[in-house]
């Protein structure tokens, strides 16, 4: 893919009737998703590298053309692909061009009180419901349920920005703490943004996040 960017852009434009340029794509955030009825043990072990952007999904077909997708989770993600990159020029090239972000990347160089506030907000969101996962991206830390973003957090020097993934007019916010950013440029998913600088309103904010979680059930 990285060696044939022009071909990928052409394929994208032809299928989406758009005029995308190579420079419009952040190639460092590329990800490959494999879908198959089954994967070997060796293939499943390939996703255990913390900085290799690969996902595996097993698919099963049932009666009436019902499809079930099962996301294969890494057994461990502590090892870096750089430990074996010197054995392969291809792997070394990919590891240099592709950047997989971690939670630690977002916490680095942030004031202690902001990190503490994030940790509190993080635990609160994870307690909103079952099977919520954390997925750090380049611009924010995403909290997902079945691959759909529930809420996204961006750490600032003096607070946090929280985006709730609901469309305009879908959020019941009687206290009015969320700002509608439908027509304003923003990083996170959804049309609602909340600036958080203290712990005081977190319990109420979780009632808003839960609305996004419930919509994904």
GROMACS .gro file of C-alpha atoms in nm:
model
  217
    1UNK     CA    1   0.000   0.000   0.000
    2UNK     CA    2   0.275   0.245   0.095
    3UNK     CA    3   0.459   0.162  -0.228
    4UNK     CA    4   0.146   0.217  -0.439
    5UNK     CA    5  -0.023   0.520  -0.285
    6UNK     CA    6  -0.135   0.660  -0.620
    7UNK     CA    7  -0.317   0.335  -0.704
    8UNK     CA    8  -0.495   0.338  -0.367
    9UNK     CA    9  -0.605   0.699  -0.417
   10UNK     CA   10  -0.731   0.619  -0.767
   11UNK     CA   11  -0.928   0.320  -0.637
   12UNK     CA   12  -1.076   0.532  -0.358
   13UNK     CA   13  -1.176   0.815  -0.592
   14UNK     CA   14  -1.337   0.582  -0.844
   15UNK     CA   15  -1.544   0.408  -0.576
   16UNK     CA   16  -1.644   0.720  -0.385
   17UNK     CA   17  -1.670   0.973  -0.671
   18UNK     CA   18  -1.427   1.205  -0.492
   19UNK     CA   19  -1.110   1.389  -0.588
   20UNK     CA   20  -0.871   1.293  -0.311
   21UNK     CA   21  -0.499   1.363  -0.344
   22UNK     CA   22  -0.212   1.164  -0.197
   23UNK     CA   23  -0.122   1.462   0.020
   24UNK     CA   24  -0.475   1.464   0.167
   25UNK     CA   25  -0.414   1.129   0.340
   26UNK     CA   26  -0.226   1.086   0.667
   27UNK     CA   27  -0.049   0.765   0.565
   28UNK     CA   28   0.112   0.736   0.908
   29UNK     CA   29  -0.230   0.631   1.042
   30UNK     CA   30  -0.285   0.351   0.791
   31UNK     CA   31  -0.430   0.024   0.919
   32UNK     CA   32  -0.483  -0.316   0.757
   33UNK     CA   33  -0.790  -0.522   0.850
   34UNK     CA   34  -0.793  -0.891   0.757
   35UNK     CA   35  -1.128  -1.075   0.741
   36UNK     CA   36  -1.134  -1.454   0.714
   37UNK     CA   37  -1.339  -1.757   0.829
   38UNK     CA   38  -1.035  -1.857   1.037
   39UNK     CA   39  -0.679  -1.760   1.120
   40UNK     CA   40  -0.383  -1.980   1.213
   41UNK     CA   41  -0.209  -1.950   1.548
   42UNK     CA   42   0.087  -1.789   1.374
   43UNK     CA   43  -0.139  -1.528   1.214
   44UNK     CA   44  -0.305  -1.451   1.546
   45UNK     CA   45   0.034  -1.397   1.706
   46UNK     CA   46   0.115  -1.130   1.446
   47UNK     CA   47  -0.115  -0.880   1.618
   48UNK     CA   48   0.070  -0.901   1.950
   49UNK     CA   49   0.305  -0.619   1.852
   50UNK     CA   50   0.190  -0.293   2.010
   51UNK     CA   51   0.296  -0.077   1.713
   52UNK     CA   52   0.181  -0.293   1.420
   53UNK     CA   53  -0.151  -0.155   1.281
   54UNK     CA   54  -0.323  -0.482   1.195
   55UNK     CA   55  -0.665  -0.614   1.296
   56UNK     CA   56  -0.800  -0.966   1.249
   57UNK     CA   57  -1.172  -1.044   1.221
   58UNK     CA   58  -1.314  -1.394   1.187
   59UNK     CA   59  -1.641  -1.412   0.996
   60UNK     CA   60  -1.907  -1.683   1.008
   61UNK     CA   61  -2.214  -1.717   0.785
   62UNK     CA   62  -2.535  -1.865   0.925
   63UNK     CA   63  -2.877  -1.939   0.781
   64UNK     CA   64  -3.068  -1.656   0.613
   65UNK     CA   65  -2.733  -1.496   0.521
   66UNK     CA   66  -2.671  -1.381   0.879
   67UNK     CA   67  -2.306  -1.282   0.927
   68UNK     CA   68  -2.121  -1.277   1.259
   69UNK     CA   69  -1.790  -1.091   1.300
   70UNK     CA   70  -1.556  -1.178   1.585
   71UNK     CA   71  -1.271  -0.937   1.658
   72UNK     CA   72  -0.955  -1.131   1.747
   73UNK     CA   73  -0.797  -0.953   2.044
   74UNK     CA   74  -0.419  -0.954   2.101
   75UNK     CA   75  -0.297  -1.191   2.370
   76UNK     CA   76  -0.033  -0.937   2.469
   77UNK     CA   77   0.080  -0.609   2.316
   78UNK     CA   78   0.400  -0.530   2.502
   79UNK     CA   79   0.656  -0.616   2.234
   80UNK     CA   80   0.753  -0.367   1.963
   81UNK     CA   81   0.785  -0.456   1.596
   82UNK     CA   82   1.122  -0.279   1.609
   83UNK     CA   83   1.265  -0.584   1.788
   84UNK     CA   84   1.251  -0.778   1.462
   85UNK     CA   85   1.248  -0.493   1.208
   86UNK     CA   86   1.622  -0.525   1.138
   87UNK     CA   87   1.556  -0.872   1.002
   88UNK     CA   88   1.340  -0.736   0.721
   89UNK     CA   89   1.379  -0.424   0.508
   90UNK     CA   90   1.003  -0.421   0.445
   91UNK     CA   91   0.913  -0.429   0.814
   92UNK     CA   92   1.173  -0.165   0.891
   93UNK     CA   93   1.033   0.066   0.624
   94UNK     CA   94   0.675   0.020   0.745
   95UNK     CA   95   0.768   0.075   1.109
   96UNK     CA   96   0.935   0.404   1.016
   97UNK     CA   97   0.642   0.538   0.816
   98UNK     CA   98   0.348   0.408   1.020
   99UNK     CA   99   0.289   0.546   1.370
  100UNK     CA  100   0.070   0.363   1.619
  101UNK     CA  101  -0.015   0.586   1.914
  102UNK     CA  102  -0.049   0.471   2.273
  103UNK     CA  103  -0.219   0.609   2.580
  104UNK     CA  104   0.126   0.704   2.714
  105UNK     CA  105   0.186   0.926   2.410
  106UNK     CA  106  -0.114   1.138   2.509
  107UNK     CA  107  -0.020   1.151   2.878
  108UNK     CA  108   0.341   1.251   2.819
  109UNK     CA  109   0.435   1.607   2.920
  110UNK     CA  110   0.093   1.674   3.067
  111UNK     CA  111   0.061   1.825   3.417
  112UNK     CA  112   0.005   1.577   3.699
  113UNK     CA  113  -0.339   1.716   3.786
  114UNK     CA  114  -0.455   1.682   3.424
  115UNK     CA  115  -0.334   1.320   3.411
  116UNK     CA  116  -0.519   1.252   3.738
  117UNK     CA  117  -0.834   1.411   3.596
  118UNK     CA  118  -0.803   1.197   3.283
  119UNK     CA  119  -0.759   0.878   3.486
  120UNK     CA  120  -1.073   0.958   3.684
  121UNK     CA  121  -1.270   1.030   3.366
  122UNK     CA  122  -1.132   0.717   3.203
  123UNK     CA  123  -1.243   0.490   3.489
  124UNK     CA  124  -1.584   0.656   3.493
  125UNK     CA  125  -1.636   0.594   3.121
  126UNK     CA  126  -1.523   0.230   3.148
  127UNK     CA  127  -1.783   0.181   3.422
  128UNK     CA  128  -2.066   0.316   3.206
  129UNK     CA  129  -2.123  -0.028   3.053
  130UNK     CA  130  -1.972  -0.358   2.944
  131UNK     CA  131  -1.711  -0.424   2.675
  132UNK     CA  132  -1.582  -0.070   2.640
  133UNK     CA  133  -1.234  -0.053   2.487
  134UNK     CA  134  -0.969   0.217   2.477
  135UNK     CA  135  -0.819   0.303   2.137
  136UNK     CA  136  -0.561   0.582   2.128
  137UNK     CA  137  -0.540   0.763   1.795
  138UNK     CA  138  -0.320   1.043   1.667
  139UNK     CA  139  -0.551   1.322   1.787
  140UNK     CA  140  -0.743   1.174   2.081
  141UNK     CA  141  -0.809   0.870   2.297
  142UNK     CA  142  -1.123   0.691   2.182
  143UNK     CA  143  -1.357   0.484   2.398
  144UNK     CA  144  -1.539   0.232   2.180
  145UNK     CA  145  -1.813  -0.027   2.201
  146UNK     CA  146  -1.822  -0.278   1.915
  147UNK     CA  147  -1.589  -0.056   1.710
  148UNK     CA  148  -1.816   0.248   1.744
  149UNK     CA  149  -1.678   0.549   1.929
  150UNK     CA  150  -1.880   0.635   2.238
  151UNK     CA  151  -1.665   0.926   2.350
  152UNK     CA  152  -1.325   1.075   2.267
  153UNK     CA  153  -1.084   1.261   2.496
  154UNK     CA  154  -0.808   1.508   2.412
  155UNK     CA  155  -0.572   1.613   2.691
  156UNK     CA  156  -0.488   1.982   2.718
  157UNK     CA  157  -0.242   2.159   2.945
  158UNK     CA  158  -0.526   2.304   3.153
  159UNK     CA  159  -0.805   2.054   3.114
  160UNK     CA  160  -0.968   1.792   2.894
  161UNK     CA  161  -1.188   1.804   2.587
  162UNK     CA  162  -1.454   1.536   2.569
  163UNK     CA  163  -1.659   1.465   2.259
  164UNK     CA  164  -1.979   1.261   2.287
  165UNK     CA  165  -2.068   1.065   1.975
  166UNK     CA  166  -2.428   1.171   1.927
  167UNK     CA  167  -2.574   1.376   1.648
  168UNK     CA  168  -2.718   1.720   1.701
  169UNK     CA  169  -3.048   1.713   1.897
  170UNK     CA  170  -2.988   1.351   2.014
  171UNK     CA  171  -2.839   1.447   2.350
  172UNK     CA  172  -3.056   1.514   2.654
  173UNK     CA  173  -2.848   1.768   2.847
  174UNK     CA  174  -3.073   1.963   3.088
  175UNK     CA  175  -2.773   2.129   3.257
  176UNK     CA  176  -2.642   2.251   2.923
  177UNK     CA  177  -2.278   2.157   2.984
  178UNK     CA  178  -2.219   2.027   2.629
  179UNK     CA  179  -2.155   2.262   2.339
  180UNK     CA  180  -2.302   2.181   1.999
  181UNK     CA  181  -2.010   2.178   1.753
  182UNK     CA  182  -2.198   2.036   1.456
  183UNK     CA  183  -2.090   2.328   1.237
  184UNK     CA  184  -1.754   2.388   1.404
  185UNK     CA  185  -1.434   2.205   1.320
  186UNK     CA  186  -1.338   1.955   1.590
  187UNK     CA  187  -1.134   1.636   1.623
  188UNK     CA  188  -1.359   1.391   1.805
  189UNK     CA  189  -1.667   1.204   1.684
  190UNK     CA  190  -2.014   1.342   1.744
  191UNK     CA  191  -2.166   1.688   1.760
  192UNK     CA  192  -2.117   1.757   2.132
  193UNK     CA  193  -1.807   1.887   2.307
  194UNK     CA  194  -1.744   1.936   2.679
  195UNK     CA  195  -1.450   2.121   2.835
  196UNK     CA  196  -1.355   1.962   3.170
  197UNK     CA  197  -1.123   2.130   3.418
  198UNK     CA  198  -1.234   1.974   3.748
  199UNK     CA  199  -1.396   1.664   3.894
  200UNK     CA  200  -1.714   1.836   4.005
  201UNK     CA  201  -1.940   1.755   3.706
  202UNK     CA  202  -1.806   1.412   3.611
  203UNK     CA  203  -2.098   1.219   3.760
  204UNK     CA  204  -2.343   1.427   3.555
  205UNK     CA  205  -2.123   1.404   3.243
  206UNK     CA  206  -2.136   1.025   3.270
  207UNK     CA  207  -2.514   1.041   3.228
  208UNK     CA  208  -2.446   1.206   2.892
  209UNK     CA  209  -2.182   0.953   2.791
  210UNK     CA  210  -2.422   0.672   2.883
  211UNK     CA  211  -2.670   0.805   2.627
  212UNK     CA  212  -2.408   0.746   2.358
  213UNK     CA  213  -2.336   0.399   2.498
  214UNK     CA  214  -2.706   0.306   2.503
  215UNK     CA  215  -2.745   0.413   2.140
  216UNK     CA  216  -2.480   0.160   2.045
  217UNK     CA  217  -2.658  -0.137   2.206
   0.00000   0.00000   0.00000
